[in-house]
Amino acid sequence: MLPFLLVGANLNFFCMAVPILGLLILLQFSWISASDSAFIISKVCGTEEVAYLENLDGHQILINKNRIENSTLVCEKLKFYFEVGCFSCDPKFGVWREVGKSYCARYSDFFLHEEKIVNSVDVHAKKARKLLRELQESASNNDCTNKNSDSLANMQSDDASSETDDLPLAVPGFLLLSVGFLFPCFRPRRKENSPPSVRPNQLLNSVDSLSSIDVSSSSEKLPPATPHRVPPSPSRFAMSPQLNRAGSVQLTINQIIKATHNFSDSFKLGEGGFGTVYRAALPDGRVVAVKRAKKEIFQGPRDEFNNEVELLAKIDHRSLVRLLGYIDKGNERILITEYVPNGTLREHLDGQLGKILDFNQRLEIAIEIAHALTYLHLYAEKTIIHRDVKSSNILLTESYRAKVSDFGFAKSGPSDTEKTHISTKVKGTAGYLDPEYLRTYQLTPKSDVFSFGILLLEILSGRRPVELKRNPDERITVRWAFKKFNEGNLPEILDPLLEERVDNELLSRLLNVAFQCAAPTRDDRPTMKEVGEKLWEIRKQYGKSLRRISG
Ligand SMILES: Nc1ncnc2c1ncn2[C@@H]1O[C@H](COP(=O)(O)OP(=O)(O)OP(=O)(O)O)[C@@H](O)[C@H]1O
């Protein structure tokens, strides 16, 4: 009876017969229905279906068919949906705005001036919306066709100014999730010789290989399952035995200034969400990396800095960038870490640094990352979830060993052994973000597993998680690869820059691992330890095949 039934049992039929229709329903289709007793209006925003229901008993807002008692939460969500443009091309935009105004009196000003506010959301969020529209448009023509073409034009002109697809975004989480749900219909066709890996309806993905994001906004949904850990004070770090470990450095700010020639551009290694990274030569001849927080970070909460210091201080693994010291004084927050001289994995995949990584190197790098993450999940003092596993956070040594860096978003796992997850704000990078975490705010080590799956596909194909300049059906790498996989076109998935031929069975095993990791539900993903073991087995097989060829 209720149109909620639209998204339901018959999804498979949609998948087989009219997939685009399925997409429309999941993404943007909005409907309105009225009966004698009830007025209902509903809209799907990301994975959340928000419905306004008015009947003789009064009115209520339902999210995913559940009545939410907490009106503050409901209103914040509604406001959030507006802010990120979910309703912006809905024919019932005005009705939704009225709902917002009358239901959420405290935000009546917001809904009154919604257009204005939406337009003043920072440029990053605008780009995020455009990205979403672009991707939506690539999947289907929806009720926003005209608007979308405008957006697309804008998007393309934005793109022109930036040759890479790496837009610096602060993207609201549900946008990314929306894209994850662009493709609800993945169903692997069983192939001979390919071990069953992904169950029907399992493979989703999220979007672009963008910069790290912090999706905090008003959408913080659940109270933390564990009490918030108070970031330790810097003085506690200073006493941390780990920071006094072999190789650590104790530098004053003046020494840092001297070593970086007053943070000279010629010593700059790169720039990220946290700040700028410099190369610095110490008086004892050692070269280190100096990560200097930018002003916004410095003036903002100390979380990211404290987080990174606290977690880095605890870890010691050859495939994880080592913290050597830090400064938190006056106007400066600086991390001093091991210097990793050979650029990022993404730069290598792009061929920016000359030599193209061969297959063996890629396999080794994947294994090293898997081991580093296993260490974080299982063997560090406490479970640590990295939350920002991506190719630009993998640094390479001169001998092409991988080192996982950037612990700004890392988080300790649940301290209570009974708990499987922690409930927390969504942070990470679009394209690598675990859709289940985005939906539920529940973070587990399996979120890193998801990101690793996307990264493994990137390593094999050379493609970023999302490549907007490609044809619509190729833009989402995991979707494109999965289709090719099902069609049996495995070699087409492989990076064309790779010169060697790779055995189909080997490639199939690797792709299986990647798809398993990228399963939409965490229970269907292997642990990082299992992933490491599988990759190790594959490497053994690869070694044997090489020996056969050379022998
Ligand atoms: N320890 C290091 N050794 C050598 N180069 C480094 C080191 N750490 C960072 N870099 C360089 O600095 C760049 C910026 O690093 P940073 O970790 O701050 O940001 P990011 O991961 O690229 O972006 P985001 O913070 O948005 O995730 C890296 O891409 C890399 O080129």
Coordinates of C-alpha atoms and ligand atoms in Angstrom, one line a residue:
M1 CA 0.0 0.0 0.0
L2 CA 2.5 2.5 1.1
P3 CA 5.0 3.5 -1.5
F4 CA 7.7 2.4 0.8
L5 CA 7.2 -0.9 -0.9
L6 CA 8.8 0.6 -3.9
V7 CA 12.2 -0.2 -2.6
G8 CA 12.0 -3.8 -1.5
A9 CA 11.5 -7.3 -2.5
N10 CA 11.4 -6.7 -6.1
L11 CA 14.8 -5.1 -6.4
N12 CA 16.2 -8.1 -8.1
F13 CA 13.6 -7.7 -10.8
F14 CA 14.6 -4.1 -11.3
C15 CA 18.2 -5.2 -11.4
M16 CA 17.6 -7.6 -14.1
A17 CA 15.0 -5.8 -16.2
V18 CA 15.5 -2.1 -15.7
P19 CA 18.6 -1.4 -13.6
I20 CA 18.4 2.3 -14.3
L21 CA 14.9 2.4 -12.8
G22 CA 16.4 0.8 -9.7
L23 CA 19.0 3.5 -9.6
L24 CA 16.4 6.2 -9.9
I25 CA 14.4 4.8 -7.1
L26 CA 17.4 4.4 -4.8
L27 CA 18.9 7.7 -5.6
Q28 CA 16.6 10.5 -6.5
F29 CA 13.1 9.4 -7.2
S30 CA 10.6 11.1 -5.0
W31 CA 7.0 10.5 -4.8
I32 CA 4.0 11.9 -3.1
S33 CA 0.9 10.1 -2.2
A34 CA -2.3 11.1 -0.6
S35 CA -5.2 9.1 0.7
D36 CA -8.2 10.0 2.8
S37 CA -6.4 9.6 6.0
A38 CA -2.8 10.4 5.3
F39 CA -0.5 12.7 3.4
I40 CA 2.9 11.3 2.7
I41 CA 5.9 12.7 1.0
S42 CA 9.1 10.8 0.8
K43 CA 12.6 11.2 -0.6
V44 CA 15.7 9.1 -0.7
C45 CA 18.8 10.9 0.4
G46 CA 21.8 8.7 0.2
T47 CA 20.8 5.5 1.9
E48 CA 18.2 7.2 4.1
E49 CA 14.7 7.4 3.1
V50 CA 13.1 10.3 4.7
A51 CA 9.3 10.5 4.8
Y52 CA 6.9 13.1 6.2
L53 CA 3.6 11.6 7.2
E54 CA 0.6 13.6 8.2
N55 CA -2.6 11.9 9.3
L56 CA -5.4 12.4 11.8
D57 CA -3.0 11.6 14.7
G58 CA -0.7 14.5 13.8
H59 CA 2.5 14.5 11.8
Q60 CA 5.8 12.7 12.1
I61 CA 9.0 12.2 10.2
L62 CA 10.2 8.7 9.5
I63 CA 13.7 7.8 8.5
N64 CA 14.1 4.4 6.8
K65 CA 10.5 3.8 7.9
N66 CA 11.2 4.2 11.5
R67 CA 9.7 7.0 13.5
I68 CA 12.5 8.9 15.2
E69 CA 11.4 10.2 18.6
N70 CA 14.3 12.6 18.9
S71 CA 13.0 15.7 17.1
T72 CA 16.4 17.4 17.3
L73 CA 18.0 14.6 15.5
V74 CA 15.2 14.5 12.9
C75 CA 15.5 18.3 12.3
E76 CA 19.2 18.2 12.1
K77 CA 19.0 15.5 9.5
L78 CA 16.4 17.4 7.5
K79 CA 18.6 20.5 7.6
F80 CA 21.6 18.4 6.6
Y81 CA 19.7 16.9 3.6
F82 CA 18.9 20.5 2.5
E83 CA 22.4 21.7 3.0
V84 CA 23.9 19.0 0.8
G85 CA 21.3 19.5 -1.9
C86 CA 19.2 16.4 -1.6
F87 CA 16.0 18.2 -2.2
S88 CA 17.4 20.8 -4.5
C89 CA 16.0 19.3 -7.7
D90 CA 13.0 17.7 -6.2
P91 CA 9.7 18.9 -7.7
K92 CA 8.4 19.0 -4.2
F93 CA 11.2 21.2 -3.0
G94 CA 8.7 23.8 -1.7
V95 CA 6.7 21.3 0.2
W96 CA 9.8 19.9 1.9
R97 CA 10.8 23.4 2.8
E98 CA 7.4 24.0 4.4
V99 CA 7.7 20.7 6.3
G100 CA 11.1 21.9 7.6
K101 CA 9.7 25.2 8.6
S102 CA 6.7 23.9 10.4
Y103 CA 8.2 20.8 11.9
C104 CA 11.5 22.3 13.0
A105 CA 10.6 25.6 14.4
R106 CA 14.1 26.1 15.8
Y107 CA 15.4 26.0 12.2
S108 CA 12.6 28.0 10.6
D109 CA 15.1 30.7 9.6
F110 CA 17.2 28.2 8.0
F111 CA 14.4 26.8 5.9
L112 CA 13.1 30.2 5.1
H113 CA 16.4 31.2 3.7
E114 CA 17.4 27.7 2.6
E115 CA 18.4 28.7 -0.9
K116 CA 20.7 31.4 0.4
I117 CA 22.3 29.1 2.9
V118 CA 22.7 26.3 0.5
N119 CA 24.4 28.6 -1.9
S120 CA 26.8 29.8 0.7
V121 CA 28.0 26.4 1.8
D122 CA 31.7 26.3 1.2
V123 CA 33.1 25.6 -2.2
H124 CA 34.2 22.1 -1.3
A125 CA 30.7 21.0 -0.4
K126 CA 29.4 22.6 -3.7
K127 CA 32.0 20.6 -5.6
A128 CA 30.8 17.5 -3.7
R129 CA 27.2 18.1 -4.7
K130 CA 28.3 18.6 -8.3
L131 CA 30.2 15.4 -8.1
L132 CA 27.2 13.6 -6.9
R133 CA 25.0 15.0 -9.6
E134 CA 27.6 14.2 -12.2
L135 CA 27.7 10.6 -11.0
Q136 CA 24.0 10.4 -10.8
E137 CA 23.6 11.8 -14.2
S138 CA 26.1 9.3 -15.5
A139 CA 23.8 6.6 -14.2
S140 CA 20.5 7.9 -15.4
N141 CA 18.4 10.8 -16.5
N142 CA 16.4 11.8 -13.5
D143 CA 14.0 14.5 -12.7
C144 CA 16.9 17.0 -12.5
T145 CA 18.1 16.6 -16.1
N146 CA 18.4 20.3 -16.9
K147 CA 19.9 21.2 -13.6
N148 CA 22.3 18.4 -13.9
S149 CA 23.5 19.5 -17.3
D150 CA 24.3 22.8 -15.8
S151 CA 26.1 21.2 -13.0
L152 CA 28.0 19.0 -15.4
A153 CA 29.1 22.0 -17.4
N154 CA 30.3 23.6 -14.2
M155 CA 31.9 20.4 -13.1
Q156 CA 33.8 20.1 -16.3
S157 CA 35.1 23.6 -16.2
D158 CA 36.2 23.0 -12.6
D159 CA 37.9 19.9 -13.8
A160 CA 39.7 21.8 -16.5
S161 CA 41.5 23.8 -13.9
S162 CA 42.7 20.7 -12.2
E163 CA 44.0 18.0 -14.3
T164 CA 43.8 15.4 -11.6
D165 CA 40.6 14.1 -10.1
D166 CA 41.8 14.9 -6.6
L167 CA 39.4 17.7 -5.6
P168 CA 40.0 18.8 -2.0
L169 CA 36.7 18.1 -0.5
A170 CA 34.9 18.4 2.8
V171 CA 32.1 16.1 1.6
P172 CA 29.1 15.3 3.6
G173 CA 29.1 11.6 4.1
F174 CA 25.8 10.8 2.7
L175 CA 26.8 12.1 -0.7
L176 CA 29.5 9.5 -0.9
L177 CA 27.1 6.9 0.3
S178 CA 24.6 7.9 -2.4
V179 CA 27.2 7.1 -5.0
G180 CA 27.9 3.8 -3.3
F181 CA 24.3 3.0 -3.9
L182 CA 24.4 3.9 -7.5
F183 CA 25.0 0.3 -8.3
P184 CA 22.8 -1.9 -6.1
C185 CA 22.6 -4.6 -8.6
F186 CA 26.0 -6.1 -8.7
R187 CA 25.6 -9.8 -8.9
P188 CA 28.6 -11.8 -9.9
R189 CA 28.1 -14.4 -12.5
R190 CA 29.9 -17.5 -11.2
K191 CA 32.8 -18.4 -13.3
E192 CA 34.6 -21.6 -13.5
N193 CA 37.9 -21.5 -11.7
S194 CA 36.9 -18.4 -9.8
P195 CA 36.3 -19.1 -6.2
P196 CA 32.9 -17.9 -4.9
S197 CA 33.6 -14.6 -3.4
V198 CA 30.9 -12.0 -3.4
R199 CA 27.4 -13.0 -2.7
P200 CA 24.6 -11.5 -4.7
N201 CA 23.9 -8.0 -4.1
Q202 CA 27.1 -7.5 -2.2
L203 CA 29.3 -5.2 -4.1
L204 CA 28.9 -1.6 -3.7
N205 CA 31.3 1.1 -3.6
S206 CA 31.7 4.7 -2.8
V207 CA 33.3 7.5 -4.7
D208 CA 36.2 9.4 -5.7
S209 CA 39.8 9.4 -4.8
L210 CA 39.6 12.7 -3.1
S211 CA 41.3 14.3 -0.1
S212 CA 40.5 13.2 3.3
I213 CA 37.1 14.4 4.7
D214 CA 35.6 14.8 8.0
V215 CA 31.9 14.2 7.8
S216 CA 30.9 15.5 11.2
S217 CA 28.3 18.2 10.7
S218 CA 25.0 17.7 12.2
S219 CA 24.7 14.1 11.2
E220 CA 26.5 12.7 14.2
K221 CA 23.9 10.1 14.9
L222 CA 24.6 7.9 17.8
P223 CA 26.0 8.5 21.2
P224 CA 29.5 6.9 21.4
A225 CA 29.2 3.3 22.4
T226 CA 32.3 3.7 24.5
P227 CA 33.1 6.8 26.5
H228 CA 35.1 9.3 24.6
R229 CA 38.7 9.0 25.1
V230 CA 40.2 12.2 26.4
P231 CA 43.2 13.1 24.1
P232 CA 46.2 12.9 26.3
S233 CA 47.9 16.1 27.0
P234 CA 51.2 16.8 25.2
S235 CA 53.1 16.5 28.5
R236 CA 51.9 13.0 28.7
F237 CA 53.3 12.4 25.2
A238 CA 56.6 13.8 26.2
M239 CA 56.8 11.2 28.9
S240 CA 55.7 8.5 26.6
P241 CA 58.3 5.8 26.6
Q242 CA 57.7 5.1 22.9
L243 CA 58.7 8.6 22.0
N244 CA 62.0 8.1 23.7
R245 CA 62.6 5.0 21.7
A246 CA 65.7 4.6 19.6
G247 CA 65.9 7.1 16.8
S248 CA 63.5 9.6 18.3
V249 CA 64.4 13.3 18.1
Q250 CA 64.0 16.2 20.5
L251 CA 64.0 19.4 18.5
T252 CA 63.1 22.9 19.4
I253 CA 61.1 25.0 17.0
N254 CA 64.2 27.0 16.2
Q255 CA 66.0 23.9 15.1
I256 CA 63.1 23.0 12.9
I257 CA 63.1 26.4 11.4
K258 CA 66.7 26.1 10.7
A259 CA 66.5 22.6 9.3
T260 CA 63.7 23.6 6.9
H261 CA 65.2 26.9 6.0
N262 CA 62.3 28.7 7.5
F263 CA 59.8 26.3 6.0
S264 CA 61.1 27.1 2.6
D265 CA 59.1 26.0 -0.5
S266 CA 62.2 24.3 -1.9
F267 CA 62.0 21.9 1.1
K268 CA 58.3 21.3 0.6
L269 CA 57.4 17.6 0.0
G270 CA 53.7 18.1 -0.3
E271 CA 50.5 19.3 1.3
G272 CA 47.5 17.6 2.8
G273 CA 44.4 18.3 4.8
F274 CA 46.5 18.7 8.0
G275 CA 49.2 20.9 6.7
T276 CA 52.4 21.1 4.8
V277 CA 55.1 18.5 4.8
Y278 CA 58.8 19.5 4.5
R279 CA 62.0 17.6 4.2
A280 CA 64.5 18.6 6.9
A281 CA 68.1 17.7 7.4
L282 CA 69.1 17.4 11.1
P283 CA 72.5 18.5 12.4
D284 CA 73.4 14.8 12.9
G285 CA 72.9 14.2 9.1
R286 CA 69.6 12.4 9.4
V287 CA 66.8 13.5 7.1
V288 CA 63.3 13.6 8.5
A289 CA 59.9 14.7 7.4
V290 CA 58.3 17.7 9.2
K291 CA 54.6 18.0 9.1
R292 CA 53.5 21.5 10.0
A293 CA 49.8 22.0 10.9
K294 CA 48.1 24.7 8.9
K295 CA 46.6 27.7 10.7
E296 CA 43.0 26.4 10.5
I297 CA 44.1 23.1 12.2
F298 CA 46.1 25.0 14.7
Q299 CA 43.2 27.3 15.6
G300 CA 40.7 24.4 15.5
P301 CA 40.4 21.5 17.8
R302 CA 43.6 19.7 18.6
D303 CA 42.0 16.3 17.9
E304 CA 43.8 15.5 14.7
F305 CA 47.2 16.4 16.0
N306 CA 46.8 14.8 19.3
N307 CA 45.4 11.7 17.6
E308 CA 48.3 11.4 15.3
V309 CA 50.9 11.8 18.0
E310 CA 49.2 9.5 20.4
L311 CA 48.7 6.7 17.9
L312 CA 52.0 7.1 16.1
A313 CA 53.8 7.0 19.4
K314 CA 52.4 3.5 20.0
I315 CA 53.3 1.9 16.8
D316 CA 56.5 0.3 15.6
H317 CA 56.3 -1.6 12.3
R318 CA 58.5 -1.4 9.3
S319 CA 55.6 -0.7 7.0
L320 CA 54.2 2.1 9.1
V321 CA 55.8 5.6 9.1
R322 CA 57.5 6.1 12.4
L323 CA 57.0 9.1 14.6
L324 CA 60.3 10.6 15.8
G325 CA 59.1 13.6 17.7
Y326 CA 56.6 16.4 17.8
I327 CA 56.3 20.0 18.8
D328 CA 53.2 21.5 20.3
K329 CA 54.1 25.0 21.4
G330 CA 52.9 28.5 21.0
N331 CA 51.5 28.8 17.5
E332 CA 53.0 25.6 16.1
R333 CA 52.0 22.0 16.0
I334 CA 54.6 19.9 14.2
L335 CA 55.1 16.2 13.7
I336 CA 58.6 14.9 13.0
T337 CA 58.4 11.6 11.2
E338 CA 60.6 9.2 9.4
Y339 CA 61.3 10.5 5.9
V340 CA 60.3 8.2 3.1
P341 CA 62.1 9.3 0.0
N342 CA 60.4 7.8 -3.0
G343 CA 57.0 9.6 -3.3
T344 CA 53.5 8.2 -2.9
L345 CA 52.0 5.1 -4.4
R346 CA 49.6 7.2 -6.4
E347 CA 52.4 9.2 -7.9
H348 CA 54.0 5.9 -9.0
L349 CA 50.8 4.6 -10.5
D350 CA 50.4 7.8 -12.4
G351 CA 53.9 7.3 -13.8
Q352 CA 54.9 10.7 -12.4
L353 CA 58.1 9.4 -11.0
G354 CA 59.6 7.7 -14.1
K355 CA 59.7 4.0 -13.8
I356 CA 56.4 2.1 -13.8
L357 CA 55.8 -0.3 -10.9
D358 CA 56.0 -3.9 -12.2
F359 CA 53.5 -6.5 -11.2
N360 CA 55.8 -8.1 -8.6
Q361 CA 56.4 -4.7 -6.9
R362 CA 52.6 -4.1 -6.8
L363 CA 52.0 -7.4 -5.2
E364 CA 54.7 -6.8 -2.6
I365 CA 53.4 -3.4 -1.9
A366 CA 49.8 -4.8 -1.4
I367 CA 51.2 -7.4 1.0
E368 CA 53.1 -4.9 3.0
I369 CA 50.1 -2.7 3.3
A370 CA 48.0 -5.7 4.4
H371 CA 50.7 -6.6 7.0
A372 CA 50.8 -3.0 8.3
L373 CA 47.1 -2.9 8.7
T374 CA 47.0 -6.3 10.3
Y375 CA 49.5 -5.0 12.8
L376 CA 47.4 -2.0 13.5
H377 CA 44.3 -4.1 14.0
L378 CA 45.7 -6.9 16.0
Y379 CA 49.2 -6.3 17.3
A380 CA 49.5 -2.7 18.3
E381 CA 49.1 -2.0 21.9
K382 CA 45.4 -1.4 21.2
T383 CA 43.4 -2.0 18.0
I384 CA 44.0 1.0 15.8
I385 CA 41.8 1.7 12.8
H386 CA 43.6 3.9 10.2
R387 CA 40.4 5.3 8.6
D388 CA 42.3 6.9 5.7
V389 CA 43.8 4.0 3.7
K390 CA 44.5 5.3 0.2
S391 CA 47.2 5.4 -2.4
S392 CA 48.3 8.9 -1.5
N393 CA 48.9 7.8 2.0
I394 CA 51.2 5.0 1.0
L395 CA 54.8 6.2 0.8
L396 CA 57.5 4.2 -1.0
T397 CA 61.1 3.8 0.0
E398 CA 64.0 3.7 -2.5
S399 CA 63.6 -0.1 -2.7
Y400 CA 59.9 0.3 -3.3
R401 CA 58.9 -0.9 0.1
A402 CA 55.5 0.5 1.2
K403 CA 55.0 2.6 4.3
V404 CA 51.5 3.5 5.5
S405 CA 51.4 7.1 6.6
D406 CA 49.0 9.8 7.8
F407 CA 47.4 8.8 11.1
G408 CA 45.4 12.0 11.5
F409 CA 42.1 10.2 11.3
A410 CA 43.2 7.0 13.0
K411 CA 41.2 5.8 15.9
S412 CA 41.5 3.3 18.7
G413 CA 39.1 0.4 18.4
P414 CA 36.6 -0.4 21.2
S415 CA 38.3 -0.8 24.6
D416 CA 35.4 -2.9 25.8
T417 CA 36.1 -6.4 24.5
E418 CA 32.4 -7.1 24.2
K419 CA 32.0 -4.3 21.7
T420 CA 32.7 -4.9 18.0
H421 CA 32.6 -1.3 16.9
I422 CA 32.8 2.2 18.0
S423 CA 30.2 4.8 17.0
T424 CA 31.9 7.8 15.7
K425 CA 31.9 10.6 13.1
V426 CA 32.6 9.6 9.6
K427 CA 36.1 10.5 8.5
G428 CA 38.1 9.2 5.6
T429 CA 38.5 9.8 1.9
A430 CA 35.7 9.7 -0.6
G431 CA 36.0 6.7 -2.8
Y432 CA 37.6 4.6 -0.1
L433 CA 34.9 5.0 2.5
D434 CA 33.2 1.9 3.9
P435 CA 29.5 2.4 3.0
E436 CA 28.3 0.5 6.1
Y437 CA 30.3 2.9 8.3
L438 CA 28.8 5.8 6.4
R439 CA 25.4 4.5 7.0
T440 CA 25.6 3.4 10.6
Y441 CA 28.5 5.5 11.9
Q442 CA 29.8 2.2 13.3
L443 CA 33.6 2.0 12.8
T444 CA 35.4 -1.3 12.9
P445 CA 38.7 -2.6 11.4
K446 CA 36.6 -3.8 8.5
S447 CA 36.3 -0.2 7.3
D448 CA 40.0 -0.3 6.6
V449 CA 39.5 -3.7 4.9
F450 CA 37.0 -2.0 2.6
S451 CA 39.4 0.8 1.8
F452 CA 42.1 -1.8 1.2
G453 CA 39.9 -3.6 -1.4
I454 CA 39.5 -0.3 -3.3
L455 CA 43.2 0.3 -3.0
L456 CA 44.0 -3.2 -4.3
L457 CA 41.9 -2.6 -7.4
E458 CA 43.7 0.7 -7.8
I459 CA 47.1 -1.0 -7.6
L460 CA 46.0 -3.6 -10.2
S461 CA 44.3 -1.3 -12.6
G462 CA 46.2 1.9 -12.1
R463 CA 42.8 3.7 -12.0
R464 CA 41.6 5.9 -9.1
P465 CA 38.5 4.8 -7.3
V466 CA 36.5 7.3 -9.4
E467 CA 37.6 8.8 -12.7
L468 CA 35.2 11.4 -13.8
K469 CA 36.7 11.9 -17.2
R470 CA 35.9 8.4 -18.3
N471 CA 32.8 7.2 -20.0
P472 CA 29.9 7.0 -17.6
D473 CA 30.1 3.2 -17.3
E474 CA 33.7 3.3 -16.5
R475 CA 33.8 6.0 -13.9
I476 CA 33.4 3.9 -10.8
T477 CA 36.4 1.7 -10.9
V478 CA 35.1 -1.1 -8.7
R479 CA 31.9 -1.3 -10.7
W480 CA 33.7 -1.3 -14.0
A481 CA 36.2 -3.9 -12.8
F482 CA 33.5 -6.1 -11.5
K483 CA 31.6 -6.0 -14.8
K484 CA 34.8 -6.9 -16.7
F485 CA 35.4 -9.6 -14.2
N486 CA 32.0 -11.1 -14.7
E487 CA 32.5 -10.9 -18.5
G488 CA 35.8 -12.8 -18.1
N489 CA 37.8 -9.8 -19.5
L490 CA 40.3 -9.9 -16.7
P491 CA 43.3 -8.6 -18.7
E492 CA 41.4 -5.5 -19.5
I493 CA 41.3 -4.7 -15.8
L494 CA 45.0 -4.7 -15.5
D495 CA 46.9 -1.4 -15.7
P496 CA 47.8 -0.9 -19.4
L497 CA 51.1 0.6 -18.3
L498 CA 52.2 -2.8 -17.0
E499 CA 54.3 -4.4 -19.6
E500 CA 54.2 -8.0 -18.5
R501 CA 51.4 -10.4 -19.0
V502 CA 49.8 -11.8 -15.9
D503 CA 48.3 -15.2 -15.6
N504 CA 44.5 -15.1 -15.6
E505 CA 44.0 -17.4 -12.7
L506 CA 46.4 -15.4 -10.6
L507 CA 44.7 -12.2 -11.5
S508 CA 41.3 -13.7 -10.8
R509 CA 42.5 -14.7 -7.3
L510 CA 43.7 -11.2 -6.6
L511 CA 40.5 -9.6 -7.9
N512 CA 38.5 -11.9 -5.8
V513 CA 40.4 -10.6 -2.7
A514 CA 39.7 -7.0 -3.7
F515 CA 36.0 -7.7 -4.3
Q516 CA 35.6 -9.5 -1.1
C517 CA 37.3 -6.7 0.8
A518 CA 34.9 -4.2 -0.9
A519 CA 31.8 -6.1 0.1
P520 CA 29.2 -3.7 1.3
T521 CA 28.6 -5.5 4.6
R522 CA 31.5 -5.8 7.0
D523 CA 30.5 -9.4 8.0
D524 CA 31.2 -10.4 4.4
R525 CA 34.7 -8.9 4.3
P526 CA 37.7 -10.9 5.4
T527 CA 39.9 -9.6 8.2
M528 CA 43.1 -7.9 7.3
K529 CA 45.0 -10.9 8.6
E530 CA 43.1 -13.2 6.2
V531 CA 43.7 -10.8 3.4
G532 CA 47.5 -10.8 4.1
E533 CA 47.4 -14.6 4.1
K534 CA 45.5 -14.8 0.9
L535 CA 47.9 -12.4 -0.8
W536 CA 50.9 -14.3 0.5
E537 CA 49.5 -17.5 -1.1
I538 CA 49.0 -15.7 -4.3
R539 CA 52.5 -14.4 -4.2
K540 CA 53.8 -17.9 -3.7
Q541 CA 51.8 -19.0 -6.8
Y542 CA 53.3 -16.1 -8.7
G543 CA 56.8 -17.0 -7.6
K544 CA 56.2 -20.6 -8.9
S545 CA 54.9 -19.4 -12.2
L546 CA 57.9 -17.2 -12.7
R547 CA 60.2 -20.0 -11.9
R548 CA 58.3 -22.2 -14.4
I549 CA 58.8 -19.6 -17.1
S550 CA 62.4 -19.0 -16.4
G551 CA 63.2 -22.7 -15.9
Ligands
LIG1 N1 57.1 10.9 5.9 C1 57.1 11.5 4.7 N2 58.1 11.3 3.9 C2 58.1 11.9 2.7 N3 57.1 12.5 2.1 C3 56.0 12.7 2.9 C4 55.9 12.2 4.2 N4 54.7 12.4 4.7 C5 54.1 13.1 3.7 N5 54.8 13.3 2.6 C6 54.5 14.0 1.4 O1 53.6 15.0 1.7 C7 52.3 14.9 1.1 C8 51.2 15.3 2.0 O2 51.1 14.4 3.0 P1 49.9 14.4 4.1 O3 50.0 13.1 4.8 O4 49.9 15.6 4.9 O5 48.6 14.6 3.2 P2 47.8 13.6 2.2 O6 47.7 12.3 2.8 O7 48.4 13.7 0.8 O8 46.4 14.3 2.1 P3 45.2 14.3 3.1 O9 45.7 14.9 4.4 O10 44.2 15.1 2.5 O11 44.9 12.9 3.3 C9 52.2 13.4 0.7 O12 51.4 13.3 -0.4 C10 53.7 13.1 0.4 O13 54.0 13.5 -0.9

